[in-house]
Structure formats: C-alpha cells, structure tokens
CSV table of C-alpha atoms in Angstrom, one decimal:
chain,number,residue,atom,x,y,z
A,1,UNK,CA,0.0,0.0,0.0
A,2,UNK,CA,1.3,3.6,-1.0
A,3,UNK,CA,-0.3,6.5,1.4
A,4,UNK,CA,0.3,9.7,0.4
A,5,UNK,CA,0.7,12.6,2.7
A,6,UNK,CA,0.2,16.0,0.9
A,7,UNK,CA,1.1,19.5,2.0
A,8,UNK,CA,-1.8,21.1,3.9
A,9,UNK,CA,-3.1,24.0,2.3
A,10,UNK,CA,-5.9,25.3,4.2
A,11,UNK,CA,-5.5,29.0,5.3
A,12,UNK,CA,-3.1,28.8,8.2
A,13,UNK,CA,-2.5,25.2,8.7
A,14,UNK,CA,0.7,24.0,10.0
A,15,UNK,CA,-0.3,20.5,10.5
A,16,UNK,CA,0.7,17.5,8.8
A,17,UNK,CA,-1.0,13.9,8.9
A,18,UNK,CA,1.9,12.1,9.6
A,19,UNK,CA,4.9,12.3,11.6
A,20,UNK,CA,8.6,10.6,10.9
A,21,UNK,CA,7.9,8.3,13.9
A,22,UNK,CA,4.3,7.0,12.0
A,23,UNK,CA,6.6,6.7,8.8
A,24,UNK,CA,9.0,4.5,10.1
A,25,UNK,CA,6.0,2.5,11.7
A,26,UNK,CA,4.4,2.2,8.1
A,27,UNK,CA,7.8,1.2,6.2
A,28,UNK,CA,8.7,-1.2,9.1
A,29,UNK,CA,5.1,-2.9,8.2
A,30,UNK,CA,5.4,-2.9,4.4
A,31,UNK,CA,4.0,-0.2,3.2
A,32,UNK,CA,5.3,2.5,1.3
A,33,UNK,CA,4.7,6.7,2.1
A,34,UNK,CA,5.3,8.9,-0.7
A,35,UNK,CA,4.9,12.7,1.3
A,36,UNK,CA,5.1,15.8,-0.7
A,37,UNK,CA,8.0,17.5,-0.2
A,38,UNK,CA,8.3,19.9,3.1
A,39,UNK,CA,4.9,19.1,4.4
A,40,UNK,CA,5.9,18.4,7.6
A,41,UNK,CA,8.0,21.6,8.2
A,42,UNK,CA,5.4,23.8,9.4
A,43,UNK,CA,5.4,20.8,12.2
A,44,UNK,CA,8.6,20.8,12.6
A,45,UNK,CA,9.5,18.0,10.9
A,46,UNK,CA,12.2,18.3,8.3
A,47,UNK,CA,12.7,15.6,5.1
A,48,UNK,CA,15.9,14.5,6.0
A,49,UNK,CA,13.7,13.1,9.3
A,50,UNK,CA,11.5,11.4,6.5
A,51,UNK,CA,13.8,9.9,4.8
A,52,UNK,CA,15.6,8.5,7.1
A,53,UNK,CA,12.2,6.8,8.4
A,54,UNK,CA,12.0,5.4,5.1
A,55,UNK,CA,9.4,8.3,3.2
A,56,UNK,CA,10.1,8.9,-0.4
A,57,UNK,CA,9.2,12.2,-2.1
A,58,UNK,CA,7.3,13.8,-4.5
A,59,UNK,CA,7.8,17.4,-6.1
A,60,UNK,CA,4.0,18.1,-6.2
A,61,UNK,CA,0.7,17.0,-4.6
A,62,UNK,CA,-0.6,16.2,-8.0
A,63,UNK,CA,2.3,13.5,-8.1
A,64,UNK,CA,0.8,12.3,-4.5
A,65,UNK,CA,-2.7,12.3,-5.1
A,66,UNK,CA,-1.8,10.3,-8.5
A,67,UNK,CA,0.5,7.3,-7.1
A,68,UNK,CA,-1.1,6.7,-3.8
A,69,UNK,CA,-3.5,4.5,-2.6
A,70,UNK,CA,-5.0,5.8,0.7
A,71,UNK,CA,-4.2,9.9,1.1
A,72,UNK,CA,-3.7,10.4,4.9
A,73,UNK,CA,-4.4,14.0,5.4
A,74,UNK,CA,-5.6,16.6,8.6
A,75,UNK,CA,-8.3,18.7,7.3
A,76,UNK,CA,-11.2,17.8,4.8
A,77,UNK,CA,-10.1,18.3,0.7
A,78,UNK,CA,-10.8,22.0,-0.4
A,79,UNK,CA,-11.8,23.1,-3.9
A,80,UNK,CA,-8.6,23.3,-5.2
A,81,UNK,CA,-8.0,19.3,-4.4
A,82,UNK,CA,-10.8,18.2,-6.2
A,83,UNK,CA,-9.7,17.6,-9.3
A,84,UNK,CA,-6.7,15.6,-8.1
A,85,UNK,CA,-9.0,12.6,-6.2
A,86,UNK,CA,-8.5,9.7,-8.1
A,87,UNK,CA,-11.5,7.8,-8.9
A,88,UNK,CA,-12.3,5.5,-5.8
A,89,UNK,CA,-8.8,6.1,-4.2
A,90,UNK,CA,-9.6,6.4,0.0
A,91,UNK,CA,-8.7,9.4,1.9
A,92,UNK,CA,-8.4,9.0,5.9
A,93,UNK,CA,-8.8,12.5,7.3
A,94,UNK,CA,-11.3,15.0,9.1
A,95,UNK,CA,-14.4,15.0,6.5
A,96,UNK,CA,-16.6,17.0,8.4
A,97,UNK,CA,-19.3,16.5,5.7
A,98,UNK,CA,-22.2,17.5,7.9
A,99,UNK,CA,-21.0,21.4,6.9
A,100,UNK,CA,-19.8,20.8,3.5
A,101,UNK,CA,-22.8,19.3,1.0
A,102,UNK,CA,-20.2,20.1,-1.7
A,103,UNK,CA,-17.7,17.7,-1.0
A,104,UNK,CA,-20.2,15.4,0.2
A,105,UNK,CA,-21.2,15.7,-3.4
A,106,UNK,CA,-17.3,15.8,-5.0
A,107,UNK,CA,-16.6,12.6,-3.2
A,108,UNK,CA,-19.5,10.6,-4.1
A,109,UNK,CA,-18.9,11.4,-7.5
A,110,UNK,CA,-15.3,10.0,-7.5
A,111,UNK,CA,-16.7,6.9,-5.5
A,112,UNK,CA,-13.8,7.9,-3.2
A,113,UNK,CA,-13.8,5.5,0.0
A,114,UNK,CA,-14.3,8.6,2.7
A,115,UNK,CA,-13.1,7.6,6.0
A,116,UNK,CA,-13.3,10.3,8.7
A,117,UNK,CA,-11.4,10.9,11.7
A,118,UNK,CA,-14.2,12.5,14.1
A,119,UNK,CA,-16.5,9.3,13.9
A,120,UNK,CA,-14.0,6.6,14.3
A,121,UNK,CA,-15.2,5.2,17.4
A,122,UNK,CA,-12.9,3.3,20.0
A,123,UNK,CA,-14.2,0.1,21.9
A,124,UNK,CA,-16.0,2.3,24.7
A,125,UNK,CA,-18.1,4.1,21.9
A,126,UNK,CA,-16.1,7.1,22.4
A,127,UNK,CA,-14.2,9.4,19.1
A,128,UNK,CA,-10.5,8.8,19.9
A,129,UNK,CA,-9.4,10.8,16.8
A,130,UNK,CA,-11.8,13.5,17.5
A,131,UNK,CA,-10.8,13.8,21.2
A,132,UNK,CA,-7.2,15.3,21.2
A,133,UNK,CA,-7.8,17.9,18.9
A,134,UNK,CA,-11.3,18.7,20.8
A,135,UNK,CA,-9.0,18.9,24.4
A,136,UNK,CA,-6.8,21.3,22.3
A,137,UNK,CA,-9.8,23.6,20.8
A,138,UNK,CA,-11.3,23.7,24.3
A,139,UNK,CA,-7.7,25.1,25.9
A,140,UNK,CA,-7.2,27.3,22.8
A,141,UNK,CA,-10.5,28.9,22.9
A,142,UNK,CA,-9.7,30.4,26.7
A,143,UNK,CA,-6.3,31.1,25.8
A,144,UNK,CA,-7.6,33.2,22.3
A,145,UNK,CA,-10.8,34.7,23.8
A,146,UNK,CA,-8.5,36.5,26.4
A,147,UNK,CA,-6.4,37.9,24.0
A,148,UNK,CA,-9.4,39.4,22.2
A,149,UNK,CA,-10.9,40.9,25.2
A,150,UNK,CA,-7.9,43.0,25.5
A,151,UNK,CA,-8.8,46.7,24.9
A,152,UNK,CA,-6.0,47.7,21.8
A,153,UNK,CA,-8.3,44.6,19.7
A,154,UNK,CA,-11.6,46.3,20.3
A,155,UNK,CA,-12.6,43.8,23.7
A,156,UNK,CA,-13.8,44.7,26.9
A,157,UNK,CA,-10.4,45.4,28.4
A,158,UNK,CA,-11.6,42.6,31.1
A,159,UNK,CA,-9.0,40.3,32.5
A,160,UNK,CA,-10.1,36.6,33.0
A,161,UNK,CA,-8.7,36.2,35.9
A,162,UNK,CA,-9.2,39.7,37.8
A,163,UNK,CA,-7.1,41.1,41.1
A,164,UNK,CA,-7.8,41.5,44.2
A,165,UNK,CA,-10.5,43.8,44.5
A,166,UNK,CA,-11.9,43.4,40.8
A,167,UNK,CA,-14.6,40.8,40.1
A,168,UNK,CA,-13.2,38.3,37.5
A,169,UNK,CA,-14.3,37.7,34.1
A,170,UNK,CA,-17.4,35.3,33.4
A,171,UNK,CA,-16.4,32.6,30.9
A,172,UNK,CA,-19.9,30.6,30.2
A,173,UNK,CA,-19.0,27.5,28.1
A,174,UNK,CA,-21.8,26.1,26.1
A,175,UNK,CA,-21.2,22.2,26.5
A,176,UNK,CA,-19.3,19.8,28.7
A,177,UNK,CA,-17.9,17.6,26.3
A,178,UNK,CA,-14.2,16.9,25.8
A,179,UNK,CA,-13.7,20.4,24.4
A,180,UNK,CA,-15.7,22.0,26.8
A,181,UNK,CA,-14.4,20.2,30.0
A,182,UNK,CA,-10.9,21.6,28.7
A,183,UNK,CA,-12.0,25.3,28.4
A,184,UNK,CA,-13.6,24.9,32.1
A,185,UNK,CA,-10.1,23.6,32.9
A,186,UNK,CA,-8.2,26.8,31.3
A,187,UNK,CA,-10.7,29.4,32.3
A,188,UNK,CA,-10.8,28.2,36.3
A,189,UNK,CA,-7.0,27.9,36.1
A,190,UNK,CA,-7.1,31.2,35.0
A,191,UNK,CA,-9.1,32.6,37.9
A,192,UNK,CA,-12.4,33.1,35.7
A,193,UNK,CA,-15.8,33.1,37.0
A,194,UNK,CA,-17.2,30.0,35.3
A,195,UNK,CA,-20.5,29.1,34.3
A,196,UNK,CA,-20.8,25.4,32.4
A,197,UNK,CA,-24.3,24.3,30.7
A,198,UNK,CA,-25.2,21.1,29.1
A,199,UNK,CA,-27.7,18.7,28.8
A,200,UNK,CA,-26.2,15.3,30.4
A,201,UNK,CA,-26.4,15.6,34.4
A,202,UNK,CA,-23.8,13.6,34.4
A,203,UNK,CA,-20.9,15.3,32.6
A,204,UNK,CA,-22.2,18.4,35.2
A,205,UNK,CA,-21.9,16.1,37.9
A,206,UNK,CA,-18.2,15.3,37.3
A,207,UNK,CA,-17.2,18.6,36.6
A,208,UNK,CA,-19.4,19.9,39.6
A,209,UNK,CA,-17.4,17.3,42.0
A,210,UNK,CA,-14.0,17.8,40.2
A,211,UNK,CA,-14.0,21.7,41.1
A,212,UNK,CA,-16.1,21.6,44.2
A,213,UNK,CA,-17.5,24.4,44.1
A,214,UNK,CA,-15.4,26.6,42.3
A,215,UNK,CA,-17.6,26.4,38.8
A,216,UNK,CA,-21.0,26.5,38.5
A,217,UNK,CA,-23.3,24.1,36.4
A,218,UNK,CA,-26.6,24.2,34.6
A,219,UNK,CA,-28.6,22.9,32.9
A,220,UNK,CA,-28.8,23.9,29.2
A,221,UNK,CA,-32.6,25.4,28.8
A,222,UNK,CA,-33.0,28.9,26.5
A,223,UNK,CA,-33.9,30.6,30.2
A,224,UNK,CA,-30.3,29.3,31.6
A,225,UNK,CA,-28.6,29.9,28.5
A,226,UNK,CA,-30.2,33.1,28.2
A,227,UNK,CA,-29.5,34.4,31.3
A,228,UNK,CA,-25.6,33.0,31.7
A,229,UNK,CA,-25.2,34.4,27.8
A,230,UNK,CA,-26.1,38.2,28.9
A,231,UNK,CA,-23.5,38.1,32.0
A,232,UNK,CA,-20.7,36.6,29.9
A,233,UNK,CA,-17.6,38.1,28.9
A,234,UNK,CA,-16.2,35.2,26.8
A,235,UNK,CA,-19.0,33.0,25.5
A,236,UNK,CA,-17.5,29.6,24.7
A,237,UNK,CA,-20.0,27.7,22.3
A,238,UNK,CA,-18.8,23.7,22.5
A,239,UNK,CA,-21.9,21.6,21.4
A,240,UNK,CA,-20.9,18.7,19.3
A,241,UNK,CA,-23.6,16.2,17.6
A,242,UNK,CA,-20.5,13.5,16.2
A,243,UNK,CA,-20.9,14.0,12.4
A,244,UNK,CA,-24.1,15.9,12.4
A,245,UNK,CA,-24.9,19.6,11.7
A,246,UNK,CA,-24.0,21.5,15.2
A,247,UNK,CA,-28.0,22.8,16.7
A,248,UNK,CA,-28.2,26.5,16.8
A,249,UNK,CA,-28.3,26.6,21.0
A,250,UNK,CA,-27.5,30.5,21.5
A,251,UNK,CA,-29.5,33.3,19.4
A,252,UNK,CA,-29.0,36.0,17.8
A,253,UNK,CA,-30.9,37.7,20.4
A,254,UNK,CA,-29.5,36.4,23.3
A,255,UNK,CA,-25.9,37.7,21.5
A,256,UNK,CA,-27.2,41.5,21.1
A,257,UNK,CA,-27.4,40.8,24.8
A,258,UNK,CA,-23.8,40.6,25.3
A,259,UNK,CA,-21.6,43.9,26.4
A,260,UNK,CA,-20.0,45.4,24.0
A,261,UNK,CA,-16.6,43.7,23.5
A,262,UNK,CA,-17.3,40.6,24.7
A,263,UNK,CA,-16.2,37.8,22.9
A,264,UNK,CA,-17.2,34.5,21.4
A,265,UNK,CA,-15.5,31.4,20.4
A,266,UNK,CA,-17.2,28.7,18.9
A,267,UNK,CA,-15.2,25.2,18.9
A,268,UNK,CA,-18.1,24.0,17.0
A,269,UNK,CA,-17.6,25.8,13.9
A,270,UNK,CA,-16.5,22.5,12.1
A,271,UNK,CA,-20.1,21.5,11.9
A,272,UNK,CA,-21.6,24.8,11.3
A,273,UNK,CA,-21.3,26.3,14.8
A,274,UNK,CA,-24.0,26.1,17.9
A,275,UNK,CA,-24.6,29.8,17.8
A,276,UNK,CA,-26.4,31.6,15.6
A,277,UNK,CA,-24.7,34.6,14.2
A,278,UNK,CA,-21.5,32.5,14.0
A,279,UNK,CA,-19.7,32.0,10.3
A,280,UNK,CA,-16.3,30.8,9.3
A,281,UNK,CA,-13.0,32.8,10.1
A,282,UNK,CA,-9.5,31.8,9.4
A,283,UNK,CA,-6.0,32.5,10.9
A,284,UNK,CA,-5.4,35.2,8.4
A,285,UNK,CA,-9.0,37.1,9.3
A,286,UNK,CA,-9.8,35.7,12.8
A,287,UNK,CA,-12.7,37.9,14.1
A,288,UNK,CA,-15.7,39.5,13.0
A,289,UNK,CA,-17.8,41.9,15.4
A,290,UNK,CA,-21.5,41.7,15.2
A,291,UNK,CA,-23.9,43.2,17.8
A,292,UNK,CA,-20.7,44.6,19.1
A,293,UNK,CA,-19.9,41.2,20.1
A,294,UNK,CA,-16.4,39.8,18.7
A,295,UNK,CA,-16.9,36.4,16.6
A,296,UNK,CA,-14.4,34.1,16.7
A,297,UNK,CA,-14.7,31.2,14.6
A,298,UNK,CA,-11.7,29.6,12.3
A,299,UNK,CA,-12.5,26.0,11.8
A,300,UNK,CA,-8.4,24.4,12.1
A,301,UNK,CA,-7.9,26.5,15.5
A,302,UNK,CA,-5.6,23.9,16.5
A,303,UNK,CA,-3.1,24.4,14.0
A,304,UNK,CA,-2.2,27.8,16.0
A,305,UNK,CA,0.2,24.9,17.6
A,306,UNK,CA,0.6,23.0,15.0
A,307,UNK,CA,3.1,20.7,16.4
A,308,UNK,CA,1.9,19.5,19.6
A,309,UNK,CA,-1.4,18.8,17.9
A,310,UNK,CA,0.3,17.1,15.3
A,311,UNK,CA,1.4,14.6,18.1
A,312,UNK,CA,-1.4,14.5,19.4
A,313,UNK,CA,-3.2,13.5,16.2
A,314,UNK,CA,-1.2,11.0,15.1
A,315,UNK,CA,-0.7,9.1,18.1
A,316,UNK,CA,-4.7,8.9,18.1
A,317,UNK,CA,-4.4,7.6,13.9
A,318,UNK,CA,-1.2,5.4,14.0
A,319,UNK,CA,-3.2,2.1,15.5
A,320,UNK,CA,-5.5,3.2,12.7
A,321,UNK,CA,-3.0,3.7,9.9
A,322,UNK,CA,-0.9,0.7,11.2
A,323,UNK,CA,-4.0,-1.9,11.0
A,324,UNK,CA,-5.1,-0.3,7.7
A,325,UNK,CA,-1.3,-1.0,6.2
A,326,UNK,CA,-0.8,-4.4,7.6
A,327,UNK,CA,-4.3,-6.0,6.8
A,328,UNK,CA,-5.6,-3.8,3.7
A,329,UNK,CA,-8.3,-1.1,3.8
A,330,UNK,CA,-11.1,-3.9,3.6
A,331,UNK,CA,-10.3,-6.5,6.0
A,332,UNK,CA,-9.3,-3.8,8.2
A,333,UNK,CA,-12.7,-2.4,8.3
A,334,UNK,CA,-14.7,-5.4,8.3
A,335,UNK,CA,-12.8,-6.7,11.3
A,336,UNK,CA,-12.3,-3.7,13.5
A,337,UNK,CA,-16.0,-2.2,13.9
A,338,UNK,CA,-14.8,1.2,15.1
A,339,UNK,CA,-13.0,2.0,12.5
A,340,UNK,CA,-16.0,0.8,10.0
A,341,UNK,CA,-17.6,3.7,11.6
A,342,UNK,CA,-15.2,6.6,10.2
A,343,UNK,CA,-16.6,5.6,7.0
A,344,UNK,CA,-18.7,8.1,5.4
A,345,UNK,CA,-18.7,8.2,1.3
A,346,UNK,CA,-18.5,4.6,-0.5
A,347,UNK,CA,-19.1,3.7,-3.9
A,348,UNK,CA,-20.6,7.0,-4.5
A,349,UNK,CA,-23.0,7.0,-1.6
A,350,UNK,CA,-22.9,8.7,2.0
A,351,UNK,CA,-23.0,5.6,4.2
A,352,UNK,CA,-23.3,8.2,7.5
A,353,UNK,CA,-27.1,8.3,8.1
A,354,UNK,CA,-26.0,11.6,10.1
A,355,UNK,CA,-24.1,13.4,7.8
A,356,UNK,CA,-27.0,12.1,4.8
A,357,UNK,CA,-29.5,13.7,6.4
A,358,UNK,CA,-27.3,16.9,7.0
A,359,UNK,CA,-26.5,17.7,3.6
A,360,UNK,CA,-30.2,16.0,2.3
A,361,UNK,CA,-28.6,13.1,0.6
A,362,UNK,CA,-30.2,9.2,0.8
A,363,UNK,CA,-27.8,7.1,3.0
C-alpha cells in the first residue's frame, strides 16, 4: 500500500498527517509513504527526518494524489483538491461533511472510500481521533478569547482572571464535552468566574465534584442559557452532535445581549457552529464583530500549535494507519467495527445516516 501525505493547504494550517515516527512505523510494516515534499516543516518536521524513516518524495501533490492508494491527510479536501482525487482512491482525514454538502457531493462522484477521523469510534463508543484535537480547541478557545478581550483589539479590556478587588471575568462554556471540560479547565486555572451548561447531568456532575465548588453548572434550557449568555464576557459555544450539523443553541438575540466587546469562540464551527450569528474565520481574518460582540470562529484552531497537535493526532491515527497497512483497507474495516464507523462516502454513496441527512442526501 502507497499512502500519500500532501502539503496542507488550508489558510493557516501547520499540521501534517503524519509524523517521521508513523513513517517509520508504516515502512517497518510494508507499506510504502510517498509525502510531498516539506509538508511536515510547518510541524517541525524536516525531510531529511523522512527519509531517514523510510518516506520517499514527490515534487508536487498532484504527483501524491496520483500514485497513492489511501491519502492520509488533517483537514477535509478544499476546492482546489478536487480535481486531483483519483477515482475510488480512500482518503483518511477529518471530513466534516455535515457542513460541507459540496464535498459530500465531489466525493460521491469520485466513488472515493471517505473515512473520517471524528467518527472513528474506539471500543467504549467514544471518538478517539476526534478527542485530542477537541481537548486542544477547548484550551485554545480560553487562551484566544483573552487575548481578544484586551482593549487595543476592540474587547472589553476585562481580564479573565481579575485582582484582588476586581470581580473576574465570566467565561460561560456552552457544552461539557471533551472540548468544553478543557475550556472549564483553562478558564478556572485562569481565575475566571465560570459558568458550564449542558444537557447530560452527568458530565455536570463530574465537573461539579471535580472543582467543588469553584464552577457552576446548569442545565442547558433557552432561560439558563439566556440568562448566563447576557453576564458573559467570553461566550464559549462547544456543542458537538458527532458527524451531524451542530444545533443552533444561542440566538441572535441572546448575543445582542452581550456587552459590548465581549467575545465568542465557537469550537463547534467544524459542523456549522452552535450559535447563531456564527460563520467561518480563518488565521489570516480571525474575528468579525456583530452586535458589538467579537466572533471568533476559524475551523483548524488547533493548527495555531501545529506541532503538539500534530502529536497529538497522530498518536490517536497510528493504530488506525498501522492496522489499515498491515491487513488492507477492507479486511481492516470489516474486522475492526470502530473504524467501520469513520466511513462516510463509499461507492458514491454517504453511508453516514447523520451526515446524509445533513446535507439531504439518501444514506
């Protein structure tokens, strides 16, 4: 089996799908990676590491997408990779179809065997590709949103974590999920007032017992949402449906709400974001201001550290890759059920029923 690993080219991106340490795991099982050269060096990672793990090269992506068999990639193929999907070839990446009917479409067409990272499921029914880069989105989002609430970049001039004296900022976080929990984490490390709403008592329940005290929890009805959305001075929107279309949980109403200056971060954006005046951003136009609220949304937020969530990625895909490699794409997904999951576009259908009835296509 060739996989091919092609240069990133999403605004912004640094990551790369595959690390010199996965290489030399591949080679050592008999299968061949032919990486287009310097994608890993917005990583970090330099050729000469490839090659010595056993990667060949190619000058182009075209070259890539040609030769290989399986393309191992980060984030979802953009317009400008169309063209070079080989008819039926399989591409093992984020898809994130739910919010893109046109690639949904692009891919069906090529019969391409779509396997997605974020619904891979592990033997506990949980998303282990989708989790380390939710952790990192959900630390990121704190870390960002208090660098937009400083006063010279049009915020509120409130600091997170206050002094003595000063009431602290109120981070609300929208959803207790992985990325969520991790934003709770940041923001009450950072000496926030914190306010986290979901639906599952239980997630509040580990989170309520895990800060005693020192968070509170509610749950997620318009009143509660409402009234925690008004006080907020970073509004953290987290809700994730795996591989479905994000619900619209905060209004536009509730946002004209906010002071002036606040700020919003929506981890969610992937899948069309849980709040409603919410749109795509990217690393090279981050923010947007709308109600006098500022609108942070860039879909690849954790390539702003593009290395450690490179390793954090690939450690999650290399059983993956490796079983894929060393019993074929086929076997591999008829024996290992989880991974059977991931798959999302086959023989020019969507085999997701989540993501078909996103975009309105028959499963």
């Amino acid at each position: 089996m060739i996989i091919g690993v092609p240069r990133e080219i999403k605004i912004g991106e640094t990551r790369v799908s595959m690390t010199p340490s996965l290489c030399r795991r591949v080679t050592a099982l008999g299968g061949k990676v032919l990486l287009e050269k310097g994608a890993g060096l917005t990583a970090g990672f330099t050729d000469d590491e490839y090659k010595a793990a056993g990667a060949t090269f190619a000058p182009t992506a075209a070259k890539v997408w040609k030769t290989a068999d399986m393309i191992l990639k980060v984030k979802e193929p953009l317009e400008a990779e169309y063209d070079l999907m080989q008819q039926g070839q399989t591409i093992f990446t984020y898809l994130h179809l739910a919010a893109g009917p046109t690639l949904a479409k692009e891919l069906c067409r090529k019969s391409i065997l779509g396997i997605a990272y974020e619904t891979v499921e592990g033997g506990d029914g949980q998303f282990p590709l989708l989790k380390p880069m939710s952790q990192i989105a959900g630390r990121l989002s704190i870390q960002i949103g208090a660098y937009f609430l400083q006063s010279q970049l049009g915020g509120s001039g409130v600091l997170l974590g206050g002094i003595p004296g000063t009431m602290p900022g109120h981070v609300v976080v929208v959803g207790a999920g992985n990325s969520g929990a991790h934003a709770v984490q940041m923001a009450a490390g950072m000496g926030a007032r914190v306010t986290v709403l979901d639906l599952d008592t239980r997630k509040l329940e580990v989170l309520d017992t895990e800060y005693r005290g020192r968070i509170v929890t509610l749950m997620s009805n318009p009143a509660n949402i409402e009234h925690a959305v008004a006080d907020a001075d970073l509004l953290i929107g987290a809700v994730l449906i795996p591989a479905a279309k994000a619900p619209i949980v905060v209004s536009g109403k509730m946002v004209a709400q906010m002071r002036p200056g606040s700020v919003i971060c929506d981890i969610a954006i992937d899948q069309g974001g849980c709040i409603e005046t919410i749109k795509p951003t990217s690393h090279t136009k981050p923010t947007y201001k709308e109600h006098g609220v500022i609108h942070y949304a860039v879909p690849n937020m954790p390539a702003l550290v593009g290395r450690t969530s490179t390793m954090g990625l690939t450690q999650a895909t290399e059983p993956f890759v490796a079983m894929m490699v060393q019993k074929g794409v086929e076997r591999a997904l008829s024996e290992h059920k989880g991974l059977a999951k991931g798959v999302n576009t086959r023989n020019g259908r969507i085999t997701y029923d989540a993501v078909a009835k996103a975009v309105g296509f028959d499963s």
